[in-house]
Amino acid sequence: MSKRKETTTAPKPLEEYIRPFDSLFEKWNQREGFRRYLEGLLLPTERNKTLTGLANTEPVVGAQHRHAQFLQWLLSESDWDERKVQRQRLDMLLEDPLTAPTGHGVLVIDEHGDRKAGTHLAHVGRQYLGNLGKVDNGVVSVTSLWADEGIYYPVDFEPYTPADYFEKGEKDPGFRTKLKIALELVNRAVQAAIPFRAIVADNFYGEDRSLRKAFRALGLGYVMALKPSHDWWHQEGTPGSLKEVAQAAGWKSTDQPGQWVKVERTFRDGSKQTWWALEVKAGPYGPEKTERAVIATTDPVTLPDLTTWYLVTNLPAPGSTDAHQSTMLSASLEEVIRLYGLRMWIEQSYKQVREALGWADYQVRSDRAIRRHWQLVCCAFSFCWYHHSHSLTDQIQLPESSWCQMASQQEQAPEEISGDGEKNERLRGRSATSLLASCAARGESLAGTMDHAAALLEGLVYTAPTSCASAVP
């Protein structure tokens, strides 16, 4: 058997990360393209990570350049299996002690919409784009990712195809709602042997009773948001919604909190914030019932929209009958808050980092090509953790020739983030790059790849979520 043709070596840490993927590419040009594509995604640049941007050619006209055409071929025509790359990427994350998931973390389900022009792109259509907070022409993907207080990374993704693509619309057997896709992604995570304490999602998913029932049937815990107006059948004169329960909880002052329990949340920069939690005992919810509802807020009087969470969970309450019978560990109020709090920092930083790697910058039309681009972005994201894990030091240190500009040098408590899990809760007026380090490439042509990977990781770790939540008597 003849020896495989050698590829142009990538910078050492990236080359070491890529080597285990080589067996998934039969042809030399596939292995070569895989390296060049990841290099392009990881290199700092003022341009979008389009094909011409990755190939460093002139926009529009440069699309016909052989380097841009080579990357186009890798996505659209080459015969490699994106799902095998997905499996290899996850295997490497699971095997690395730094990134190996544990039962302390969560599986976050969310969706992301990218505005796109035209009508010939797969999955494109006029639909609600959550990150824009409005209906526009674009492509929506449902994603899953694993997270704990210090580490988070993409697990899987699936594009949502609007109903008008199908002959029978929403009644067509091939049509999948976002809720159905979410359940599919959770099943994939379970099949991949990824442990997690609970599934976490916003109120789009939390309000769907059938989805929650499906999670319970799988024996999986969840902590998901509900709307403040979430209600149930009730007798006249008794609270009939979550917000009414909060208002009737007997709050008078911090010394006379009524049914509210004080919780101290501690953030990575050492700052603390006082929250108040309430175990709902009304309607279908309660410590001894199938589901619990928990309300958490910074102000029980005004219940501010931005810092009030209305949550539903099936994790048993400590001391309850279910706590002794369930296979799931019980969860105190502070534990429920901790778990949902992991989602909020992902909203603030994960998506910006993903966009900095060019998630929405693809210039391809087919479903297969789009999936391949997204998978390569996930590989680039995962490499940042690999690079840190295999560095010589335990602390993240940027190379001397790189420089960082952060939007804020103090990690902020989540007042900026909508607490009820609404889709329009994105940070306003803050670009992806404003939350990330911008690094100057140095020396040799590709050395900046390593600088940028370290800088991206610096942004990831600096905006990590709350490290603990402890109840205060």
Short mmCIF file of C-alpha atoms in Angstrom, two decimals, residues 60-468:
data_model
loop_
_atom_site.label_atom_id
_atom_site.label_comp_id
_atom_site.label_asym_id
_atom_site.label_seq_id
_atom_site.Cartn_x
_atom_site.Cartn_y
_atom_site.Cartn_z
CA VAL A 60 -16.91 38.76 -4.93
CA VAL A 61 -14.27 38.64 -7.67
CA GLY A 62 -12.01 36.51 -5.51
CA ALA A 63 -14.69 33.83 -5.25
CA GLN A 64 -13.29 32.37 -8.48
CA HIS A 65 -9.76 32.17 -7.08
CA ARG A 66 -8.49 28.61 -6.81
CA HIS A 67 -8.06 28.83 -3.02
CA ALA A 68 -11.67 29.93 -2.52
CA GLN A 69 -12.87 27.31 -4.99
CA PHE A 70 -10.88 24.68 -3.11
CA LEU A 71 -12.72 25.48 0.13
CA GLN A 72 -16.01 25.60 -1.76
CA TRP A 73 -15.33 22.10 -3.05
CA LEU A 74 -14.53 20.87 0.47
CA LEU A 75 -17.97 21.94 1.67
CA SER A 76 -20.14 21.25 -1.35
CA GLU A 77 -18.70 18.39 -3.39
CA SER A 78 -16.13 16.43 -1.42
CA ASP A 79 -17.30 13.03 -0.12
CA TRP A 80 -16.55 13.12 3.61
CA ASP A 81 -19.02 12.38 6.40
CA GLU A 82 -19.79 15.32 8.68
CA ARG A 83 -21.30 13.02 11.34
CA LYS A 84 -18.06 11.04 11.64
CA VAL A 85 -16.21 14.31 12.27
CA GLN A 86 -18.85 15.11 14.88
CA ARG A 87 -18.25 11.78 16.63
CA GLN A 88 -14.47 12.23 16.63
CA ARG A 89 -14.77 15.77 17.99
CA LEU A 90 -16.98 14.63 20.86
CA ASP A 91 -14.75 11.64 21.61
CA MET A 92 -11.78 13.98 22.02
CA LEU A 93 -13.76 16.27 24.32
CA LEU A 94 -14.93 13.33 26.41
CA GLU A 95 -11.43 11.87 26.72
CA ASP A 96 -9.71 15.10 27.77
CA PRO A 97 -9.77 15.54 31.59
CA LEU A 98 -10.26 19.30 31.17
CA THR A 99 -13.34 19.05 28.97
CA ALA A 100 -14.79 15.68 29.98
CA PRO A 101 -18.44 16.36 30.94
CA THR A 102 -19.66 15.44 34.40
CA GLY A 103 -23.01 15.12 36.11
CA HIS A 104 -22.44 18.55 37.64
CA GLY A 105 -23.06 20.36 34.34
CA VAL A 106 -26.09 20.94 32.15
CA LEU A 107 -27.19 20.32 28.59
CA VAL A 108 -28.46 23.60 27.19
CA ILE A 109 -30.96 23.59 24.33
CA ASP A 110 -31.33 26.81 22.38
CA GLU A 111 -31.84 28.14 18.89
CA HIS A 112 -30.03 30.68 16.80
CA GLY A 113 -31.23 32.60 13.75
CA ASP A 114 -28.99 34.03 11.03
CA ARG A 115 -30.30 36.65 8.65
CA LYS A 116 -29.79 35.52 5.04
CA ALA A 117 -30.79 37.07 1.73
CA GLY A 118 -32.33 35.23 -1.19
CA THR A 119 -34.57 32.19 -1.54
CA HIS A 120 -32.25 29.50 -2.91
CA LEU A 121 -30.47 28.69 0.35
CA ALA A 122 -31.43 25.47 2.15
CA HIS A 123 -33.72 26.07 5.16
CA VAL A 124 -34.06 29.80 4.46
CA GLY A 125 -37.37 31.56 4.89
CA ARG A 126 -39.18 34.37 6.66
CA GLN A 127 -39.28 33.21 10.25
CA TYR A 128 -38.64 34.39 13.77
CA LEU A 129 -34.92 34.98 14.37
CA GLY A 130 -34.40 34.88 18.11
CA ASN A 131 -31.12 36.79 18.23
CA LEU A 132 -32.75 39.63 16.27
CA GLY A 133 -36.03 39.48 18.18
CA LYS A 134 -38.14 39.73 15.02
CA VAL A 135 -39.33 37.97 11.89
CA ASP A 136 -36.89 38.22 9.01
CA ASN A 137 -35.49 36.21 6.13
CA GLY A 138 -32.96 33.76 7.52
CA VAL A 139 -31.87 30.31 8.66
CA VAL A 140 -32.58 28.93 12.14
CA SER A 141 -30.59 26.21 13.87
CA VAL A 142 -31.42 24.39 17.09
CA THR A 143 -28.31 23.62 19.11
CA SER A 144 -27.22 21.73 22.19
CA LEU A 145 -24.16 22.42 24.29
CA TRP A 146 -22.68 21.18 27.54
CA ALA A 147 -21.74 23.62 30.27
CA ASP A 148 -20.65 23.92 33.86
CA GLU A 149 -19.24 26.92 35.75
CA GLY A 150 -15.93 26.94 33.89
CA ILE A 151 -16.28 25.14 30.56
CA TYR A 152 -18.86 25.01 27.79
CA TYR A 153 -18.79 23.82 24.22
CA PRO A 154 -21.18 22.84 21.41
CA VAL A 155 -22.45 19.27 21.44
CA ASP A 156 -24.68 19.12 18.38
CA PHE A 157 -26.89 21.12 16.04
CA GLU A 158 -29.71 20.67 13.57
CA PRO A 159 -31.20 23.16 11.09
CA TYR A 160 -34.90 23.95 11.29
CA THR A 161 -36.71 23.69 7.96
CA PRO A 162 -39.82 25.93 7.68
CA ALA A 163 -43.15 24.23 7.00
CA ASP A 164 -43.58 25.80 3.57
CA TYR A 165 -40.73 23.59 2.29
CA PHE A 166 -43.05 20.60 2.63
CA GLU A 167 -45.98 19.64 0.42
CA LYS A 168 -48.39 19.25 3.35
CA GLY A 169 -46.90 22.01 5.48
CA GLU A 170 -46.84 21.30 9.20
CA LYS A 171 -48.85 18.12 8.65
CA ASP A 172 -46.19 16.64 6.39
CA PRO A 173 -44.44 13.58 7.93
CA GLY A 174 -41.05 15.11 7.13
CA PHE A 175 -41.70 18.38 8.96
CA ARG A 176 -40.03 18.74 12.36
CA THR A 177 -40.86 21.44 14.86
CA LYS A 178 -38.07 23.04 16.88
CA LEU A 179 -39.41 21.14 19.89
CA LYS A 180 -39.06 17.82 18.06
CA ILE A 181 -35.52 18.75 17.01
CA ALA A 182 -34.71 19.64 20.63
CA LEU A 183 -35.82 16.18 21.77
CA GLU A 184 -33.73 14.60 19.02
CA LEU A 185 -30.64 16.53 20.16
CA VAL A 186 -31.17 15.42 23.75
CA ASN A 187 -31.45 11.80 22.60
CA ARG A 188 -28.21 12.17 20.66
CA ALA A 189 -26.43 13.49 23.75
CA VAL A 190 -27.69 10.53 25.78
CA GLN A 191 -26.57 8.09 23.07
CA ALA A 192 -23.15 9.75 23.06
CA ALA A 193 -22.87 9.02 26.80
CA ILE A 194 -22.65 12.69 27.75
CA PRO A 195 -23.61 13.09 31.42
CA PHE A 196 -25.49 16.14 32.67
CA ARG A 197 -27.42 17.16 35.79
CA ALA A 198 -30.33 18.68 33.90
CA ILE A 199 -31.56 19.96 30.56
CA VAL A 200 -31.77 23.75 30.58
CA ALA A 201 -33.80 25.85 28.13
CA ASP A 202 -35.79 29.07 27.85
CA ASN A 203 -39.55 29.38 28.03
CA PHE A 204 -40.14 28.50 24.36
CA TYR A 205 -39.23 24.94 25.32
CA GLY A 206 -40.28 25.11 28.97
CA GLU A 207 -43.88 26.02 28.17
CA ASP A 208 -44.38 22.87 26.08
CA ARG A 209 -45.85 20.18 28.34
CA SER A 210 -45.34 17.40 25.80
CA LEU A 211 -41.61 18.09 25.64
CA ARG A 212 -41.32 18.06 29.43
CA LYS A 213 -43.27 14.80 29.50
CA ALA A 214 -40.88 13.30 26.94
CA PHE A 215 -37.89 14.26 29.09
CA ARG A 216 -39.51 12.64 32.13
CA ALA A 217 -40.16 9.48 30.10
CA LEU A 218 -36.42 9.35 29.37
CA GLY A 219 -35.67 9.72 33.07
CA LEU A 220 -33.91 13.05 32.51
CA GLY A 221 -33.96 16.06 34.79
CA TYR A 222 -34.69 19.54 33.52
CA VAL A 223 -34.78 23.16 34.65
CA MET A 224 -36.58 25.31 32.10
CA ALA A 225 -38.10 28.76 32.08
CA LEU A 226 -41.81 29.53 32.11
CA LYS A 227 -43.61 32.77 31.33
CA PRO A 228 -44.66 35.01 34.26
CA SER A 229 -48.23 34.61 32.99
CA HIS A 230 -48.02 30.82 33.15
CA ASP A 231 -51.32 29.81 34.78
CA TRP A 232 -53.57 26.92 35.74
CA TRP A 233 -57.16 26.21 36.75
CA HIS A 234 -57.75 27.55 40.24
CA GLN A 235 -60.48 28.48 42.69
CA GLU A 236 -61.63 32.06 42.77
CA GLY A 237 -59.60 34.07 45.24
CA THR A 238 -56.50 31.86 45.03
CA PRO A 239 -53.35 32.55 42.97
CA GLY A 240 -53.71 31.26 39.43
CA SER A 241 -50.38 32.19 37.83
CA LEU A 242 -46.72 32.24 38.76
CA LYS A 243 -46.62 36.00 39.06
CA GLU A 244 -49.68 35.97 41.33
CA VAL A 245 -48.00 33.37 43.56
CA ALA A 246 -44.92 35.60 43.82
CA GLN A 247 -47.02 38.61 44.72
CA ALA A 248 -48.88 36.64 47.40
CA ALA A 249 -45.75 35.17 49.05
CA GLY A 250 -45.89 37.49 52.06
CA TRP A 251 -42.86 39.66 51.43
CA LYS A 252 -42.57 42.65 53.77
CA SER A 253 -38.86 43.31 54.10
CA THR A 254 -35.50 41.55 54.12
CA ASP A 255 -36.09 40.84 57.80
CA GLN A 256 -39.62 39.59 57.13
CA PRO A 257 -39.33 37.81 53.76
CA GLY A 258 -42.40 35.65 54.15
CA GLN A 259 -42.01 32.51 52.05
CA TRP A 260 -38.97 33.84 50.22
CA VAL A 261 -35.52 32.30 50.86
CA LYS A 262 -32.35 34.38 50.58
CA VAL A 263 -29.73 33.05 48.14
CA GLU A 264 -26.23 34.47 47.63
CA ARG A 265 -24.87 34.09 44.11
CA THR A 266 -21.10 34.36 43.72
CA PHE A 267 -19.50 35.24 40.41
CA ARG A 268 -16.10 34.47 39.00
CA ASP A 269 -14.69 37.91 39.73
CA GLY A 270 -15.57 37.42 43.41
CA SER A 271 -18.57 39.73 43.43
CA LYS A 272 -21.77 38.58 45.09
CA GLN A 273 -25.41 39.28 44.47
CA THR A 274 -28.39 38.61 46.69
CA TRP A 275 -31.32 36.81 45.11
CA TRP A 276 -34.56 35.58 46.65
CA ALA A 277 -36.10 32.20 45.81
CA LEU A 278 -39.63 30.88 46.24
CA GLU A 279 -40.84 27.28 46.12
CA VAL A 280 -44.27 27.41 44.47
CA LYS A 281 -46.97 25.37 46.19
CA ALA A 282 -49.98 25.99 43.99
CA GLY A 283 -51.81 24.44 41.08
CA PRO A 284 -49.94 21.48 39.56
CA TYR A 285 -46.65 22.42 41.24
CA GLY A 286 -45.17 21.56 44.60
CA PRO A 287 -42.36 19.61 46.35
CA GLU A 288 -44.53 16.48 46.51
CA LYS A 289 -45.79 16.69 42.91
CA THR A 290 -44.42 15.56 39.58
CA GLU A 291 -43.06 19.03 38.81
CA ARG A 292 -41.85 21.90 40.94
CA ALA A 293 -42.00 25.57 40.05
CA VAL A 294 -39.38 27.93 41.44
CA ILE A 295 -39.33 31.72 41.23
CA ALA A 296 -36.01 33.52 41.65
CA THR A 297 -35.57 37.29 41.68
CA THR A 298 -33.41 40.12 42.91
CA ASP A 299 -36.44 42.07 44.12
CA PRO A 300 -39.58 40.28 45.40
CA VAL A 301 -41.45 43.61 45.46
CA THR A 302 -41.11 44.75 41.86
CA LEU A 303 -40.17 41.41 40.26
CA PRO A 304 -38.04 43.09 37.57
CA ASP A 305 -38.29 41.43 34.16
CA LEU A 306 -34.55 41.31 33.63
CA THR A 307 -33.70 39.57 36.89
CA THR A 308 -36.69 37.40 37.68
CA TRP A 309 -36.76 33.76 36.64
CA TYR A 310 -39.89 31.61 36.57
CA LEU A 311 -38.67 28.02 36.41
CA VAL A 312 -40.10 24.52 36.17
CA THR A 313 -38.13 21.41 37.16
CA ASN A 314 -38.70 17.74 37.79
CA LEU A 315 -35.68 17.43 40.10
CA PRO A 316 -36.93 16.18 43.49
CA ALA A 317 -37.11 18.56 46.42
CA PRO A 318 -34.87 17.60 49.36
CA GLY A 319 -36.77 15.52 51.91
CA SER A 320 -39.70 14.83 49.59
CA THR A 321 -41.10 11.37 48.90
CA ASP A 322 -39.77 11.56 45.34
CA ALA A 323 -36.28 12.33 46.65
CA HIS A 324 -36.17 8.86 48.24
CA GLN A 325 -37.67 7.05 45.26
CA SER A 326 -36.24 8.87 42.22
CA THR A 327 -33.01 7.94 40.49
CA MET A 328 -32.27 11.67 40.20
CA LEU A 329 -30.51 13.54 42.97
CA SER A 330 -32.62 16.06 44.84
CA ALA A 331 -32.11 19.75 44.12
CA SER A 332 -32.42 22.55 46.65
CA LEU A 333 -33.59 26.01 45.65
CA GLU A 334 -30.02 27.21 45.29
CA GLU A 335 -29.17 24.20 43.14
CA VAL A 336 -32.09 24.91 40.80
CA ILE A 337 -30.91 28.51 40.50
CA ARG A 338 -27.33 27.40 39.87
CA LEU A 339 -28.38 25.09 37.07
CA TYR A 340 -30.49 27.66 35.25
CA GLY A 341 -27.83 30.31 35.86
CA LEU A 342 -25.45 28.33 33.65
CA ARG A 343 -27.62 29.14 30.65
CA MET A 344 -27.47 32.89 31.13
CA TRP A 345 -23.72 33.28 30.65
CA ILE A 346 -23.90 31.14 27.55
CA GLU A 347 -26.37 33.66 26.18
CA GLN A 348 -23.87 36.41 26.93
CA SER A 349 -20.63 34.95 25.65
CA TYR A 350 -20.96 31.61 23.85
CA LYS A 351 -22.89 32.95 20.90
CA GLN A 352 -20.54 35.88 20.44
CA VAL A 353 -17.55 33.54 20.36
CA ARG A 354 -19.35 31.29 17.91
CA GLU A 355 -20.05 34.24 15.64
CA ALA A 356 -16.41 35.32 15.87
CA LEU A 357 -15.56 31.94 14.34
CA GLY A 358 -17.92 32.58 11.44
CA TRP A 359 -20.98 30.44 12.21
CA ALA A 360 -23.24 32.51 9.95
CA ASP A 361 -20.67 33.49 7.31
CA TYR A 362 -21.10 30.50 5.00
CA GLN A 363 -21.44 31.16 1.28
CA VAL A 364 -22.93 27.83 0.29
CA ARG A 365 -26.50 26.83 -0.47
CA SER A 366 -26.96 23.10 0.06
CA ASP A 367 -27.98 21.47 3.32
CA ARG A 368 -24.88 19.27 3.33
CA ALA A 369 -22.51 22.19 2.79
CA ILE A 370 -24.11 24.28 5.56
CA ARG A 371 -23.91 21.38 8.02
CA ARG A 372 -20.25 20.87 7.15
CA HIS A 373 -19.44 24.52 7.73
CA TRP A 374 -21.17 24.45 11.11
CA GLN A 375 -19.29 21.30 12.08
CA LEU A 376 -15.97 22.91 11.19
CA VAL A 377 -16.88 25.93 13.34
CA CYS A 378 -17.60 23.51 16.20
CA CYS A 379 -14.18 21.93 15.65
CA ALA A 380 -12.52 25.35 15.80
CA PHE A 381 -14.40 26.12 19.03
CA SER A 382 -13.40 22.79 20.56
CA PHE A 383 -9.78 23.34 19.53
CA CYS A 384 -9.60 26.40 21.78
CA TRP A 385 -10.16 24.11 24.79
CA TYR A 386 -7.76 21.50 23.40
CA HIS A 387 -5.09 24.16 23.02
CA HIS A 388 -5.53 25.28 26.62
CA SER A 389 -5.62 21.73 27.94
CA HIS A 390 -2.37 20.83 26.21
CA SER A 391 -0.52 24.04 27.02
CA LEU A 392 2.36 23.98 29.48
CA THR A 393 0.67 26.22 32.04
CA ASP A 394 -2.54 25.78 33.98
CA GLN A 395 -3.55 29.42 33.54
CA ILE A 396 -4.55 30.97 30.25
CA GLN A 397 -1.77 33.25 29.12
CA LEU A 398 -1.89 35.21 25.90
CA PRO A 399 1.30 35.36 23.81
CA GLU A 400 3.28 38.56 24.27
CA SER A 401 2.57 39.71 20.74
CA SER A 402 -1.19 39.49 21.12
CA TRP A 403 -3.40 42.08 22.76
CA CYS A 404 -6.82 42.00 24.30
CA GLN A 405 -9.64 44.48 24.37
CA MET A 406 -12.59 43.40 26.48
CA ALA A 407 -15.92 45.17 26.63
CA SER A 408 -15.65 45.21 30.39
CA GLN A 409 -12.86 44.20 32.71
CA GLN A 410 -15.32 43.33 35.47
CA GLU A 411 -17.60 40.36 35.07
CA GLN A 412 -21.11 41.62 35.37
CA ALA A 413 -23.96 40.07 37.27
CA PRO A 414 -26.83 39.18 34.99
CA GLU A 415 -29.01 42.29 35.28
CA GLU A 416 -28.47 42.75 31.55
CA ILE A 417 -30.05 39.44 30.73
CA SER A 418 -33.76 38.79 30.55
CA GLY A 419 -34.77 36.39 33.29
CA ASP A 420 -37.84 34.83 31.74
CA GLY A 421 -36.01 33.24 28.84
CA GLU A 422 -37.65 35.26 26.08
CA LYS A 423 -36.10 35.01 22.64
CA ASN A 424 -35.37 38.72 22.35
CA GLU A 425 -33.21 38.81 25.45
CA ARG A 426 -29.95 39.35 23.54
CA LEU A 427 -27.59 42.07 24.61
CA ARG A 428 -28.27 45.23 22.69
CA GLY A 429 -25.61 47.15 20.83
CA ARG A 430 -22.71 44.86 21.63
CA SER A 431 -20.93 43.20 18.77
CA ALA A 432 -19.29 39.79 18.97
CA THR A 433 -15.83 41.26 18.81
CA SER A 434 -16.54 43.69 21.64
CA LEU A 435 -16.72 40.73 24.02
CA LEU A 436 -13.70 38.96 22.60
CA ALA A 437 -10.02 39.56 22.47
CA SER A 438 -8.72 40.95 19.19
CA CYS A 439 -5.28 39.58 18.54
CA ALA A 440 -2.65 40.72 16.13
CA ALA A 441 -1.07 37.99 14.06
CA ARG A 442 2.63 37.70 14.62
CA GLY A 443 5.78 36.56 12.85
CA GLU A 444 5.09 33.71 10.49
CA SER A 445 1.88 33.75 8.47
CA LEU A 446 -0.11 31.32 10.60
CA ALA A 447 1.23 32.00 14.05
CA GLY A 448 -1.73 34.23 14.77
CA THR A 449 -3.96 31.17 14.82
CA MET A 450 -2.61 30.19 18.20
CA ASP A 451 -2.83 33.75 19.51
CA HIS A 452 -6.45 34.04 18.47
CA ALA A 453 -7.41 30.65 19.93
CA ALA A 454 -5.97 31.69 23.28
CA ALA A 455 -7.71 35.05 23.10
CA LEU A 456 -11.05 33.46 22.27
CA LEU A 457 -10.62 31.14 25.22
CA GLU A 458 -9.77 34.11 27.43
CA GLY A 459 -13.14 35.57 26.50
CA LEU A 460 -14.84 32.26 27.25
CA VAL A 461 -13.37 31.85 30.70
CA TYR A 462 -13.61 35.49 31.76
CA THR A 463 -17.36 35.55 31.20
CA ALA A 464 -17.97 32.18 32.85
CA PRO A 465 -21.18 31.88 34.83
CA THR A 466 -21.76 31.95 38.53
CA SER A 467 -19.48 29.59 40.37
CA CYS A 468 -21.80 28.81 43.26
#
